[in-house]
PDB file of C-alpha atoms and ligand atoms in Angstrom:
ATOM      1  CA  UNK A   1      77.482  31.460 116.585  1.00 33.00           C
ATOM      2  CA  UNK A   2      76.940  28.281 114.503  1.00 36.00           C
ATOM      3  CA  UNK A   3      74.145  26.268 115.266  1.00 37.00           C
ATOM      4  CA  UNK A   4      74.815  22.794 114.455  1.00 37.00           C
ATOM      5  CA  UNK A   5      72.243  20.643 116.151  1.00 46.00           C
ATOM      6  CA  UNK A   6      68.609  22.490 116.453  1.00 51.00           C
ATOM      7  CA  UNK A   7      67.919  23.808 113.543  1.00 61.00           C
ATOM      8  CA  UNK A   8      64.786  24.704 110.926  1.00 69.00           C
ATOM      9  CA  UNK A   9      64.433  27.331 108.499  1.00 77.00           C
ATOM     10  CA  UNK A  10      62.097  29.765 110.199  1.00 64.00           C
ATOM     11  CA  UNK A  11      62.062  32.443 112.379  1.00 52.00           C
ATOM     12  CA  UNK A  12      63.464  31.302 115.812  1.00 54.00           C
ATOM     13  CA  UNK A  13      66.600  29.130 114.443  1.00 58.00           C
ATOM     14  CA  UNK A  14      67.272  30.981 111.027  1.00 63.00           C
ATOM     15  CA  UNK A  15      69.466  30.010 108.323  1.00 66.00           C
ATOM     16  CA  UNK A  16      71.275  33.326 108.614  1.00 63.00           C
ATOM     17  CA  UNK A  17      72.411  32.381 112.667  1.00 63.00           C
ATOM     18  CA  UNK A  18      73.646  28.690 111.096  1.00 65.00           C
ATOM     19  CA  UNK A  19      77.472  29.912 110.390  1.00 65.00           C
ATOM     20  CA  UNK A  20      79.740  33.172 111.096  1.00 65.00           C
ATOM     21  CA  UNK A  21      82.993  33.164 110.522  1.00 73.00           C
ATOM     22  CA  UNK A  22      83.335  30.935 107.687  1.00 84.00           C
ATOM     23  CA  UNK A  23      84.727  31.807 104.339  1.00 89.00           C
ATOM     24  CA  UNK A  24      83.735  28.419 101.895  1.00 94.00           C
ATOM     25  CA  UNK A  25      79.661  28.784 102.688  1.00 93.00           C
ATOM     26  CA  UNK A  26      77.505  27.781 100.647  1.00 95.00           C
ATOM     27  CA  UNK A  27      74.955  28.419  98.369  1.00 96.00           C
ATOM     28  CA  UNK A  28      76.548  31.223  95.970  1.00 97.00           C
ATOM     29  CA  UNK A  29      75.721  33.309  93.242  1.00 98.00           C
ATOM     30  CA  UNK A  30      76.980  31.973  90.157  1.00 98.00           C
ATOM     31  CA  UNK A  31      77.864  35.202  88.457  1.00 97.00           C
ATOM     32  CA  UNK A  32      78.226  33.856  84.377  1.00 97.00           C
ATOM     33  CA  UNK A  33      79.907  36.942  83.432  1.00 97.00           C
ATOM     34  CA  UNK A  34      82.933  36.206  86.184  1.00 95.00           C
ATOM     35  CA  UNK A  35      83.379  32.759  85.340  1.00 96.00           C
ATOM     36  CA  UNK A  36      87.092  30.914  85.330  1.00 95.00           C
ATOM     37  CA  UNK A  37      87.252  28.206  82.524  1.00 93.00           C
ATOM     38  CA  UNK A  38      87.873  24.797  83.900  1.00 87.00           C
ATOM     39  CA  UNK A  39      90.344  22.497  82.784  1.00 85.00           C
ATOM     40  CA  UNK A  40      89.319  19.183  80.758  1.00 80.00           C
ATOM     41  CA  UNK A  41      87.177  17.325  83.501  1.00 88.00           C
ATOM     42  CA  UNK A  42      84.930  14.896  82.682  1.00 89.00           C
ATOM     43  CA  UNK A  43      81.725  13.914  84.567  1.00 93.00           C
ATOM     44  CA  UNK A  44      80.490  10.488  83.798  1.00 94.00           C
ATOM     45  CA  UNK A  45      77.013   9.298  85.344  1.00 96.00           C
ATOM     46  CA  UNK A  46      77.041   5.194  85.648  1.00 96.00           C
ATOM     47  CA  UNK A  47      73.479   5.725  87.852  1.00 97.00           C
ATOM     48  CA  UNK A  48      71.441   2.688  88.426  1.00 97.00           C
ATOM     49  CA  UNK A  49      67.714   2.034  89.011  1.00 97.00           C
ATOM     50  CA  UNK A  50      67.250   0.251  92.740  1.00 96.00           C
ATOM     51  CA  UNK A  51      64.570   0.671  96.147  1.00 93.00           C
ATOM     52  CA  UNK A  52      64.511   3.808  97.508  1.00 91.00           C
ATOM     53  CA  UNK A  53      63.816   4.352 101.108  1.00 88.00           C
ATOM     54  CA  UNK A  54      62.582   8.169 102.440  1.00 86.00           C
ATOM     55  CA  UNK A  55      64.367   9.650 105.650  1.00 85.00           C
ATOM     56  CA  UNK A  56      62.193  12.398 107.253  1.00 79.00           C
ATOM     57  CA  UNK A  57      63.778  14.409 109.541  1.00 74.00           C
ATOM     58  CA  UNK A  58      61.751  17.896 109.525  1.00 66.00           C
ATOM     59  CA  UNK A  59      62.775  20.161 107.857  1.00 68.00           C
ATOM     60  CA  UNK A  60      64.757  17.775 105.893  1.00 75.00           C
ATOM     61  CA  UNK A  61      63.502  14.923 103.317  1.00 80.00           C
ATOM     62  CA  UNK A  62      66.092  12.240 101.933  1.00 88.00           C
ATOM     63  CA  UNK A  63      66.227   9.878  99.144  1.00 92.00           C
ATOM     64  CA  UNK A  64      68.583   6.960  99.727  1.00 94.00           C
ATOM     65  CA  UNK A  65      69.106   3.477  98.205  1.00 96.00           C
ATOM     66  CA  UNK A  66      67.730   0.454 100.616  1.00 93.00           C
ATOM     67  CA  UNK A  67      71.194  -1.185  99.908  1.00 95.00           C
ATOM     68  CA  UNK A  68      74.255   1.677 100.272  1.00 94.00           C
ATOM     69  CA  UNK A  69      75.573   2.091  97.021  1.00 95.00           C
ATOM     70  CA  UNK A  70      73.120   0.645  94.865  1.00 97.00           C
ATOM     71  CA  UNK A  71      72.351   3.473  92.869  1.00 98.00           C
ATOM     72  CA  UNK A  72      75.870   3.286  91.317  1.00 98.00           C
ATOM     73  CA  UNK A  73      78.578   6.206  90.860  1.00 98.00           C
ATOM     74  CA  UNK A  74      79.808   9.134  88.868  1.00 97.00           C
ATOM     75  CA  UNK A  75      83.190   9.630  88.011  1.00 96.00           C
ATOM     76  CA  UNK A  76      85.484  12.892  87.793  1.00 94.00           C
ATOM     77  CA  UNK A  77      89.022  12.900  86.538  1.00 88.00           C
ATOM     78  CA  UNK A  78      88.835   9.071  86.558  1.00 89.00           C
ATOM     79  CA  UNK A  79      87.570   9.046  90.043  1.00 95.00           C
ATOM     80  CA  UNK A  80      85.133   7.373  91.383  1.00 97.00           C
ATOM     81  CA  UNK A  81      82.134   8.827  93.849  1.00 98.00           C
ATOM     82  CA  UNK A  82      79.508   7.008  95.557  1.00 98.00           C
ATOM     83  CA  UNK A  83      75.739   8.250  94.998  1.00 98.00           C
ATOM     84  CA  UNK A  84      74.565   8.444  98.776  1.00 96.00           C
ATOM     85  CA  UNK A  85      71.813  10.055  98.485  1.00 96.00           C
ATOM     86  CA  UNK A  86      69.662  12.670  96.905  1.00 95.00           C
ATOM     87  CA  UNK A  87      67.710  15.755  97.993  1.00 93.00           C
ATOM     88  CA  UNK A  88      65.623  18.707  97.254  1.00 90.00           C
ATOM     89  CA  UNK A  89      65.349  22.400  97.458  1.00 92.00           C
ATOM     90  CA  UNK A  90      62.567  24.530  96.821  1.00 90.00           C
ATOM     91  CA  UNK A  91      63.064  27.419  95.541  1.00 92.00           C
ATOM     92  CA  UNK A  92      66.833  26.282  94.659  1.00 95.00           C
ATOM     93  CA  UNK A  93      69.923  27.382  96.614  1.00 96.00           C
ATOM     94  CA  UNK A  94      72.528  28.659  94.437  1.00 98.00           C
ATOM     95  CA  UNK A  95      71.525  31.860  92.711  1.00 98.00           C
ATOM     96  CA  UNK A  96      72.816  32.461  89.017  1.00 98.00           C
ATOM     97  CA  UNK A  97      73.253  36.040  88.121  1.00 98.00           C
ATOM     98  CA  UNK A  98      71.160  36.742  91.105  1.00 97.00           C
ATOM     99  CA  UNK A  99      68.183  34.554  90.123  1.00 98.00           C
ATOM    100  CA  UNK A 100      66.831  31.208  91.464  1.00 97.00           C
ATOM    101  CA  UNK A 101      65.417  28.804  90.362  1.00 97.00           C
ATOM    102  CA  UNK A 102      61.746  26.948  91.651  1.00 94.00           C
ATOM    103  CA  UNK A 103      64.340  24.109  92.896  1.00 94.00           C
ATOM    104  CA  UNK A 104      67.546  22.426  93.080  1.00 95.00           C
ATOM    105  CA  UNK A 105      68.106  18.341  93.483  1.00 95.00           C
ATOM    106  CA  UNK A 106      71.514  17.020  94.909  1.00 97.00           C
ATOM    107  CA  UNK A 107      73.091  14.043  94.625  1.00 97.00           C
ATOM    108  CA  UNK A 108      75.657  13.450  97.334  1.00 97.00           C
ATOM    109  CA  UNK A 109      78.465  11.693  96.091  1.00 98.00           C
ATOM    110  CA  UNK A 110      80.934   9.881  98.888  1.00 97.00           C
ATOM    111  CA  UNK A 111      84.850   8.939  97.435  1.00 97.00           C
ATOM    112  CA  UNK A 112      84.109   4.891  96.793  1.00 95.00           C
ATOM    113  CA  UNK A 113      85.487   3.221  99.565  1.00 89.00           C
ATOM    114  CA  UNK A 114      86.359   5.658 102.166  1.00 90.00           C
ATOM    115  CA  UNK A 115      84.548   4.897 105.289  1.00 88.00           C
ATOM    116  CA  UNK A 116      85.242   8.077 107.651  1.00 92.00           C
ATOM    117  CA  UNK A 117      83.093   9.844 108.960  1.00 91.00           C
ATOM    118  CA  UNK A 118      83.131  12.758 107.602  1.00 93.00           C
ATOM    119  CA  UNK A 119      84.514  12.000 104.040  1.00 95.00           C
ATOM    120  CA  UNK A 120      84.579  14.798 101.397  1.00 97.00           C
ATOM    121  CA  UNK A 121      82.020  15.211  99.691  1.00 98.00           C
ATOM    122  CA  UNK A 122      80.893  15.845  95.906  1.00 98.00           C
ATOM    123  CA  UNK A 123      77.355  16.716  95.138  1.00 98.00           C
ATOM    124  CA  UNK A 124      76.034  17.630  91.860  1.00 98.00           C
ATOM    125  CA  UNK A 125      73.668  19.778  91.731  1.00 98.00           C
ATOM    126  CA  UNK A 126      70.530  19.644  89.201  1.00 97.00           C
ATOM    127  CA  UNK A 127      68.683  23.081  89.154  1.00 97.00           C
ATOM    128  CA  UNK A 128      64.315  22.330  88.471  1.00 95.00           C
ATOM    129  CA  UNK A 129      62.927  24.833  85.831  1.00 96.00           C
ATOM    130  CA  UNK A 130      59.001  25.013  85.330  1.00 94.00           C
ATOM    131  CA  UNK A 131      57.703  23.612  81.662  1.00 94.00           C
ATOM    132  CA  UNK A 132      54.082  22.186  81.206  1.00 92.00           C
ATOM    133  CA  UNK A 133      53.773  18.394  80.350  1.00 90.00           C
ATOM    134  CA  UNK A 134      57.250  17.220  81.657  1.00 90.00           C
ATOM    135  CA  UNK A 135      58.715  15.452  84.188  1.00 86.00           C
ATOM    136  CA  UNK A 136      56.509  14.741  87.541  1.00 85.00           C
ATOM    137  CA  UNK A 137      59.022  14.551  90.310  1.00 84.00           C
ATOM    138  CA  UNK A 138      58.757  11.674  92.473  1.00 79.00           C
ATOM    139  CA  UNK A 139      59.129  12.592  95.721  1.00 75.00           C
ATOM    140  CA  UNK A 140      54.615  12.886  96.456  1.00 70.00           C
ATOM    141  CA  UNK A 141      54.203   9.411  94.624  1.00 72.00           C
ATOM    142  CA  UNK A 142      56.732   8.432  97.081  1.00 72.00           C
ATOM    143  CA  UNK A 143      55.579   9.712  99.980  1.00 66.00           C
ATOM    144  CA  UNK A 144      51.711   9.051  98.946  1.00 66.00           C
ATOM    145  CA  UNK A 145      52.519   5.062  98.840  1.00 57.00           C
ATOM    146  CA  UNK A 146      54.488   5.085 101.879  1.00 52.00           C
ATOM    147  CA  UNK A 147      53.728   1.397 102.988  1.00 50.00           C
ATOM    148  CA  UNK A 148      55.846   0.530 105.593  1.00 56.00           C
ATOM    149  CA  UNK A 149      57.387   3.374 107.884  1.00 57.00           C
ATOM    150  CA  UNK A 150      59.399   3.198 111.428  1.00 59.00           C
ATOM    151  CA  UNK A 151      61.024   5.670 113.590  1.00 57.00           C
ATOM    152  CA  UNK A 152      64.589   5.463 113.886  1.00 61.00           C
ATOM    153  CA  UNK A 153      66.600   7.789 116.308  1.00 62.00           C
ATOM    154  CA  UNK A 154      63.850  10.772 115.492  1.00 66.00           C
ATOM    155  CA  UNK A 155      63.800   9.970 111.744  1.00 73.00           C
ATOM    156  CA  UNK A 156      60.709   8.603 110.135  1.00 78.00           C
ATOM    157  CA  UNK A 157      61.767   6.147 107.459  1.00 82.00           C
ATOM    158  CA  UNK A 158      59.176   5.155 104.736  1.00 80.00           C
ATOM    159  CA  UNK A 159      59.551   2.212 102.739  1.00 79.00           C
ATOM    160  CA  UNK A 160      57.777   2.870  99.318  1.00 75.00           C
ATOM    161  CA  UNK A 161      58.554  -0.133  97.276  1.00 78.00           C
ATOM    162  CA  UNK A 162      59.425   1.907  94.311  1.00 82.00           C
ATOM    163  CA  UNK A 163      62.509   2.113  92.487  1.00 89.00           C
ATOM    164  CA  UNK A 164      64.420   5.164  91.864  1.00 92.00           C
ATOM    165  CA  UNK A 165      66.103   5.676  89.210  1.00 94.00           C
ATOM    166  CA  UNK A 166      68.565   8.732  89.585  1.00 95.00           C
ATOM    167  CA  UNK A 167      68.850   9.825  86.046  1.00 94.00           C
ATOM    168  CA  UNK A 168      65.219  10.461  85.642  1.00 90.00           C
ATOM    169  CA  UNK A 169      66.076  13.907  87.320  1.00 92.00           C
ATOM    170  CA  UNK A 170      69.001  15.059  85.544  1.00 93.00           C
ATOM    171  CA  UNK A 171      69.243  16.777  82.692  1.00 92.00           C
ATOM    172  CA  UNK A 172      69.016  15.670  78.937  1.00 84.00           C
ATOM    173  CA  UNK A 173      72.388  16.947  78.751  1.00 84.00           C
ATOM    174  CA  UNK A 174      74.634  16.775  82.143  1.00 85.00           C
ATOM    175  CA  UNK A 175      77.854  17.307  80.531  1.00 85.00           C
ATOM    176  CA  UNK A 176      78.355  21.159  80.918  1.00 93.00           C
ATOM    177  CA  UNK A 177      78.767  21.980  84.487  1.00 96.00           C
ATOM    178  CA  UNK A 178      79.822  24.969  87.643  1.00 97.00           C
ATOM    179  CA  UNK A 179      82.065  23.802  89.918  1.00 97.00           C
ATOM    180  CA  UNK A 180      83.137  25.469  93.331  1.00 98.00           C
ATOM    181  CA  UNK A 181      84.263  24.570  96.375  1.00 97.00           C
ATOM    182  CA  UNK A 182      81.908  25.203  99.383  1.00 97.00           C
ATOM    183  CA  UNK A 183      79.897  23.458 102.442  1.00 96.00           C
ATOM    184  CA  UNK A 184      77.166  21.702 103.101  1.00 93.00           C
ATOM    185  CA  UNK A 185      73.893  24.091 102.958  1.00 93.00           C
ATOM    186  CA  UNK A 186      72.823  22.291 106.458  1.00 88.00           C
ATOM    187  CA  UNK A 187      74.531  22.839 109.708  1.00 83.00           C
ATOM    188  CA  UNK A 188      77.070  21.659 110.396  1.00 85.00           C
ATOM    189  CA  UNK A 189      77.594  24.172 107.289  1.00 88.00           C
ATOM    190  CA  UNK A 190      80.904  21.425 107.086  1.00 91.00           C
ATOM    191  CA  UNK A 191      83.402  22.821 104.568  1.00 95.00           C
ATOM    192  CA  UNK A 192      84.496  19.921 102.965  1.00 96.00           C
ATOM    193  CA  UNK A 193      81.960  19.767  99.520  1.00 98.00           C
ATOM    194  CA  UNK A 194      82.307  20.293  96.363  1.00 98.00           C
ATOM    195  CA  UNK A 195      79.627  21.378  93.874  1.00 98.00           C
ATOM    196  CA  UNK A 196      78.921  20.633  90.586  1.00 98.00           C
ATOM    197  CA  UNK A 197      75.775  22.483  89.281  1.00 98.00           C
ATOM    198  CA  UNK A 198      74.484  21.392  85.836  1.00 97.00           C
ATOM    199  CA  UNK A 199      74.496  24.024  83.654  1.00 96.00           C
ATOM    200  CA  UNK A 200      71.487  22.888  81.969  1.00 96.00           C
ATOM    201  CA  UNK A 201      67.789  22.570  84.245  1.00 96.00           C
ATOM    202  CA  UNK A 202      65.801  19.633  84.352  1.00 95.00           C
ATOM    203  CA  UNK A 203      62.376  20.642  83.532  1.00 95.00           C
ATOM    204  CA  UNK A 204      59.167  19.703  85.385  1.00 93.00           C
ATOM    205  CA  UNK A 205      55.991  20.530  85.776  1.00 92.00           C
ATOM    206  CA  UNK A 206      54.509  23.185  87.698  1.00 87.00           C
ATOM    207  CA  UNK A 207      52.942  21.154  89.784  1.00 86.00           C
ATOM    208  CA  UNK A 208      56.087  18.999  91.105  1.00 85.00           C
ATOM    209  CA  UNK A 209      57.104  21.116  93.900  1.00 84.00           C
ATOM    210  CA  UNK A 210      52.873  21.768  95.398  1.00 80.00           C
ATOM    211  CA  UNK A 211      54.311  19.091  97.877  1.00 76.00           C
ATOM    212  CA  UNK A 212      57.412  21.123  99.007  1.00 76.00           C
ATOM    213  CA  UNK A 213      55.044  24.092  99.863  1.00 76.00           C
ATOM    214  CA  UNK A 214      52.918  22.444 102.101  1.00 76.00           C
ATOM    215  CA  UNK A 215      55.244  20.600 104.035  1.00 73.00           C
ATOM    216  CA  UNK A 216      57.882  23.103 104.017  1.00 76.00           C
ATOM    217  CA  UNK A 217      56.413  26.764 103.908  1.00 75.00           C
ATOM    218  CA  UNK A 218      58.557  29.340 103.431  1.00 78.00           C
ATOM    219  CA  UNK A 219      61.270  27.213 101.580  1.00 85.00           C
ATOM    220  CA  UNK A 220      63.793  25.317 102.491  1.00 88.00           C
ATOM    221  CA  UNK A 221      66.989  27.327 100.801  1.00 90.00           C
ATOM    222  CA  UNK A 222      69.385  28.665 102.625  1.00 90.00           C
ATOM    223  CA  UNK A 223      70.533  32.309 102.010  1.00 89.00           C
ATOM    224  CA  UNK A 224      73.371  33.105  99.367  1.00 92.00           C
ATOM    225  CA  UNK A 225      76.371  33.370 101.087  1.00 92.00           C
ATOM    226  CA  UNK A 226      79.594  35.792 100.270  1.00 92.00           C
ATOM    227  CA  UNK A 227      81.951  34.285  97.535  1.00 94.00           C
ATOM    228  CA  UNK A 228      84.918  36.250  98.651  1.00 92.00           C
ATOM    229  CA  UNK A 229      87.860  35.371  96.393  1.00 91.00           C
ATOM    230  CA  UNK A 230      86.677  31.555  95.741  1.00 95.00           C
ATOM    231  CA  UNK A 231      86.948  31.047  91.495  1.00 97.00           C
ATOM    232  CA  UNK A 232      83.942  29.442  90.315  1.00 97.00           C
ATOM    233  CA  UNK A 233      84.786  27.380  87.400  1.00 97.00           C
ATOM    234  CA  UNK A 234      82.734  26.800  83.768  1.00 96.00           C
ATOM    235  CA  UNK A 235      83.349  22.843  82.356  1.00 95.00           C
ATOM    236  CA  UNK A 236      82.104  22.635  78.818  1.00 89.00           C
TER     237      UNK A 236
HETATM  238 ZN1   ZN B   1      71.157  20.273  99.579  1.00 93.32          ZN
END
């Protein structure tokens, strides 16, 4: 059965135990040759530079603004989403055409305004691809200048002093994009996301995921799950 609250990625509480029963898991395959085309729907990024504060719950690292909201929106069929945070994979979690990727960055989008609890949720989804002299990730710097930390309810939060500015890791162009409904890659394995993967990779050096290793060996990806009959969309 699903295990929601005690979780990691090795041997004892594996991803593979997280969720039965389910038919909207996620990550997928992202088969290009069985691709639907999607309607006109435009993705705007209005991002914005501000603090960032680091949530470390092992196995899981977090990215969030110091104020909610801060780091501005993106906007789908004139709708408006929240950036909440932003996280890492490594390797990445959705496969295309069977291959992945040395990571995968999300940006988890809430609708603006809704305050449940459990609101749906849009993340976009920014796969890493290796290329000599390009981007350096954040995340070490981050963690490396952690100057003031504290524990809340089992999570160490570090207070780097840096700003963040999301659109550093997305892609030079972010226009062309997957999209298919699934769940969160985390138990509760929740089935109320949405993911749009950027077509295009954001490169960055070899070196930018040496961190993930050592903190998180093995990887922290989850397992592709079955598609069944979901339609995975192509936006141009
Ligand atoms: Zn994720």
């Amino acid at each position: 059965m699903t295990l929601c609250t005690d979780w990691d990625y090795g041997f004892s509480r594996r991803p593979e135990q997280w969720s039965k029963d389910k038919t909207r898991q996620s990550p997928i395959d992202i088969d290009t040759a069985n691709l639907q085309e999607g309607e006109d729907r435009r993705l705007t990024f209005d991002y914005r530079e501000a603090d960032v504060k680091l949530l470390l719950k092992s196995p899981k690292l977090e990215l969030k603004p110091m104020t909610e909201g801060a780091w501005g929106a993106i906007s789908v069929d004139g709708k408006n989403w929240t950036l909440d945070s932003v996280h890492a994979h490594a390797p990445g979690e959705h496969s295309v055409n069977g291959d992945l990727y040395p990571g995968e960055v999300h940006f988890v989008h809430k609708p603006q305004g809704d305050e449940s609890k459990e609101p749906p949720l849009l993340v976009v989804g920014a796969f890493l691809a290796y290329q000599e002299d390009s981007l350096v990730l954040p995340f070490e710097k981050y963690l490396k200048n952690g100057a003031g930390y504290k524990y809340k309810s089992g999570e160490l939060e570090l207070h780097p002093g840096h700003p963040f500015d999301p659109y550093q890791i997305l892609p030079k162009k972010p226009s062309a994009y997957y999209a298919y409904k699934g769940s969160l890659t985390t138990p509760p394995c929740d089935e109320r996301v949405e993911f749009l993967l950027l077509k295009n990779p954001v490169l960055v050096t070899p070196d930018s995921l040496r961190g993930f290793d050592e903190w998180f060996p093995g990887g922290t990806n989850r397992p592709i799950q079955p598609r069944f009959q979901r339609p995975v969309f192509l936006h141009k």
